[in-house]
CSV table of C-alpha atoms in Angstrom, one decimal:
chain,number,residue,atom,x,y,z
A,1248,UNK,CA,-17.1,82.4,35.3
A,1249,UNK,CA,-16.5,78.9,34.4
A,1250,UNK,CA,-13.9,77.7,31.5
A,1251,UNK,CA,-14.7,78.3,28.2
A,1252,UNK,CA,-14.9,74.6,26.4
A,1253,UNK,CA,-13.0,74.4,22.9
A,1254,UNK,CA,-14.5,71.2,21.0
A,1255,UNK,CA,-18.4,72.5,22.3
A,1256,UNK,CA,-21.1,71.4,24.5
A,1257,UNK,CA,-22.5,68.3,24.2
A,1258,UNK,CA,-25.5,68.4,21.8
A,1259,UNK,CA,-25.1,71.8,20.5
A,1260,UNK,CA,-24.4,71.4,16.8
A,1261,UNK,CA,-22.7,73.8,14.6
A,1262,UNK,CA,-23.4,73.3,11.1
A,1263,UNK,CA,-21.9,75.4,7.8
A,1264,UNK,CA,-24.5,76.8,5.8
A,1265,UNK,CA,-24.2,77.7,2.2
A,1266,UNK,CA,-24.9,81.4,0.4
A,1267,UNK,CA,-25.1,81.0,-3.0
A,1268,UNK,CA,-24.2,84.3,-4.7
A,1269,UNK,CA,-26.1,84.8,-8.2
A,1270,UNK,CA,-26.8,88.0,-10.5
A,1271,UNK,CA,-29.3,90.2,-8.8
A,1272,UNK,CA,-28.7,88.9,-5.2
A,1273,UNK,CA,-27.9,85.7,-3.3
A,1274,UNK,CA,-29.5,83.0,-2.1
A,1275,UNK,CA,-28.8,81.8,1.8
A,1276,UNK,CA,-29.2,78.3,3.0
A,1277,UNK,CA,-30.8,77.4,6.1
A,1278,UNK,CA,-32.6,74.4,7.1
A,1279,UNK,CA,-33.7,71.5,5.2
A,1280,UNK,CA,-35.7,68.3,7.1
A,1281,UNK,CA,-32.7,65.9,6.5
A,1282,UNK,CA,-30.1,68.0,8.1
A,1283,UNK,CA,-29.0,67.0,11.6
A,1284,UNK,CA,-30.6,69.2,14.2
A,1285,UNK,CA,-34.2,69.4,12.4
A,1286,UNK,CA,-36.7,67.1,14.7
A,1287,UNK,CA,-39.9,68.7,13.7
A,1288,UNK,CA,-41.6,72.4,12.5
A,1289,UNK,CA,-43.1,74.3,15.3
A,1290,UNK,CA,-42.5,77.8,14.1
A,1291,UNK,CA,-40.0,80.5,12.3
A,1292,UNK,CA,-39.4,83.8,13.4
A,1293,UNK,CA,-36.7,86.5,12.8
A,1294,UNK,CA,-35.5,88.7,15.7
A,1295,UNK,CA,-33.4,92.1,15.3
A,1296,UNK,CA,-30.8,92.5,18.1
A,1297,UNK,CA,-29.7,96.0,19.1
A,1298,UNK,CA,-25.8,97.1,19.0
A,1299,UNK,CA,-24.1,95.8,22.3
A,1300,UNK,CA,-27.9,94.8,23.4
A,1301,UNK,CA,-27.6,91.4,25.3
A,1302,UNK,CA,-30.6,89.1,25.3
A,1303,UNK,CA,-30.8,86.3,28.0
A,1304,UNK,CA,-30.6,84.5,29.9
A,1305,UNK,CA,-32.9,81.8,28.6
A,1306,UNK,CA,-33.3,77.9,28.8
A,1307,UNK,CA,-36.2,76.1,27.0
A,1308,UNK,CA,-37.8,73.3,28.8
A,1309,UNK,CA,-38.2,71.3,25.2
A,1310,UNK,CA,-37.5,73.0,22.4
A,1311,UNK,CA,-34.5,73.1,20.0
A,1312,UNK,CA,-33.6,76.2,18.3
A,1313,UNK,CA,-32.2,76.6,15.0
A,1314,UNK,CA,-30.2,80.0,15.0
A,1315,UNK,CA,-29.0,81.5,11.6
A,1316,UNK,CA,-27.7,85.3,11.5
A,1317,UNK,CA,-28.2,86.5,8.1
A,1318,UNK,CA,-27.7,89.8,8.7
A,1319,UNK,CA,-25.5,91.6,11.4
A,1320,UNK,CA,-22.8,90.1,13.8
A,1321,UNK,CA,-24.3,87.4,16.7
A,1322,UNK,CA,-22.1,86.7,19.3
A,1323,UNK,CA,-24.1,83.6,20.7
A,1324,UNK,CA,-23.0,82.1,24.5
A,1325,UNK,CA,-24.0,79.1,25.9
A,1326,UNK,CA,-23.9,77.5,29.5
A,1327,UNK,CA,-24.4,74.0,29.9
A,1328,UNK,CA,-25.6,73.6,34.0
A,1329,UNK,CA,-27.4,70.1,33.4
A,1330,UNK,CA,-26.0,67.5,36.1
A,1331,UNK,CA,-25.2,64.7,33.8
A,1332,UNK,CA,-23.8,66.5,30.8
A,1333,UNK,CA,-19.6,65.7,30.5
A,1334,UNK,CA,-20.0,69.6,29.6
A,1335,UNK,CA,-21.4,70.7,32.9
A,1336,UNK,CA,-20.2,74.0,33.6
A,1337,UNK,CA,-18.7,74.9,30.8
A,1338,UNK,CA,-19.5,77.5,28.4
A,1339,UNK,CA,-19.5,78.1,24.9
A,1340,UNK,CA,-19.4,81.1,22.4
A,1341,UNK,CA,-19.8,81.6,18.5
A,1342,UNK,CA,-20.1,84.2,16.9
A,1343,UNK,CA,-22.5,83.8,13.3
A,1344,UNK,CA,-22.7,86.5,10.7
A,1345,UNK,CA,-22.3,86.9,6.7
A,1346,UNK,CA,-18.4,86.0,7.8
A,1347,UNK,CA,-19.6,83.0,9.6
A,1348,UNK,CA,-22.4,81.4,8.0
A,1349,UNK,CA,-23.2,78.8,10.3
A,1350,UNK,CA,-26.4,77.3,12.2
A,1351,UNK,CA,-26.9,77.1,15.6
A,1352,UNK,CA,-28.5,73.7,16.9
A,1353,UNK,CA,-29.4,74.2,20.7
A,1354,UNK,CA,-31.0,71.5,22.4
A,1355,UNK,CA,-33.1,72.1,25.6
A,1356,UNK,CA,-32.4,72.4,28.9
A,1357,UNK,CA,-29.2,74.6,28.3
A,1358,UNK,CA,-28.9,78.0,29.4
A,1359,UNK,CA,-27.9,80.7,26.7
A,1360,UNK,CA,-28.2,84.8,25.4
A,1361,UNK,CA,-26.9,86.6,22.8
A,1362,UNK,CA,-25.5,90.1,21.8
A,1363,UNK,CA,-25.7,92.2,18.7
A,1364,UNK,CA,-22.3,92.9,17.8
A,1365,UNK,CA,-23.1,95.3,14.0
A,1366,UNK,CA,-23.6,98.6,14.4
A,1367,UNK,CA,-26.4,99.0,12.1
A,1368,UNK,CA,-28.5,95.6,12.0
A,1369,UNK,CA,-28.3,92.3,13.7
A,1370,UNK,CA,-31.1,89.6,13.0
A,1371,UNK,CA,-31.4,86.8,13.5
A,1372,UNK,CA,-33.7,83.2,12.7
A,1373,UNK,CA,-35.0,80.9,14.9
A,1374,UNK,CA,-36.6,77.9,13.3
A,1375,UNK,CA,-37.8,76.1,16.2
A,1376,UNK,CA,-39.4,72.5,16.6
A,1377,UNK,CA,-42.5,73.6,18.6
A,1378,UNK,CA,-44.8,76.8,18.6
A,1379,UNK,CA,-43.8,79.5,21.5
A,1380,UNK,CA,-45.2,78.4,24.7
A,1381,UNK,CA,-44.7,80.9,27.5
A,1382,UNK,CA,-44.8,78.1,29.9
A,1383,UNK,CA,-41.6,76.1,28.6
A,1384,UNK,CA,-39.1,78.9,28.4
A,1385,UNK,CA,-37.3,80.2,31.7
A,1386,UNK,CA,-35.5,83.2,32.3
A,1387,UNK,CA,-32.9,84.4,34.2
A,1388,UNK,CA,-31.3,87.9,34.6
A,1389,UNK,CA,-27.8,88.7,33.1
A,1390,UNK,CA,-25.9,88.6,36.7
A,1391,UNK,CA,-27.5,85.1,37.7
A,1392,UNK,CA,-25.0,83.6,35.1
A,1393,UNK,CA,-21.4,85.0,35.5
A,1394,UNK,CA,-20.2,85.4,32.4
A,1395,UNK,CA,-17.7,88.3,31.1
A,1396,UNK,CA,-19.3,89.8,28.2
């Protein structure tokens, strides 16, 4: 497994998000079209993540994803193998929940997956720049990458 970077990979952006707690229920931030990571709208979609269930590997060919977890635990990894990156062969983890309110910015062409960490519900919410095209996405299985989950 290669080293774990500290300060990120190069164009993946972390950004805090803001829940706004009010009578009745609260009110969780998540993308505006001024913040930095939004390019375009392609599509939204939620996806629930089983307990200890890892999902990946995957690398799009041009989309960026927007991650946000608002329910659940996320433990998010990614693994940058692009030749000219100064992050080239490094990995990267974060973990987004209610704890860690955050959104996930990952550019194309890297490599990542993700696990459910809650034991009762994990989702999470992809606002991407460009509608689901099963010929831009690639996939890997979990041994092609080494990494220690």
């Amino acid at each position: 497994m290669g080293e774990i970077i500290k300060n990120g990979i190069k164009d993946v952006i972390i950004t805090p998000l803001n829940i706004i707690n009010t009578n009745g229920g609260s009110v969780y931030h998540a993308l505006k079209k001024t913040d930095n990571g939004f390019l375009s709208f392609g599509e939204a979609y939620f996806s629930s993540v089983e307990y200890k269930l890892i999902k990946g590997w995957k690398k799009h060919k041009k989309m960026t994803l927007n991650f946000i977890v608002p329910v659940g635990i996320i433990k998010f990894v990614i693994h940058d193998l692009r030749t000219s990156s100064k992050s080239y062969g490094f990995y990267q983890e974060i973990t987004l929940s209610n704890e860690n309110y955050n959104r996930l910015t990952i550019p194309p062409d890297l490599w990542f997956a993700f696990q459910g960490l809650a034991k009762n519900s994990n989702f999470l919410l992809n606002i991407a720049n460009l509608i689901h095209d099963p010929n831009e996405v690639l996939s890997l299985e979990l041994d092609k990458i080494k990494y220690d989950w």
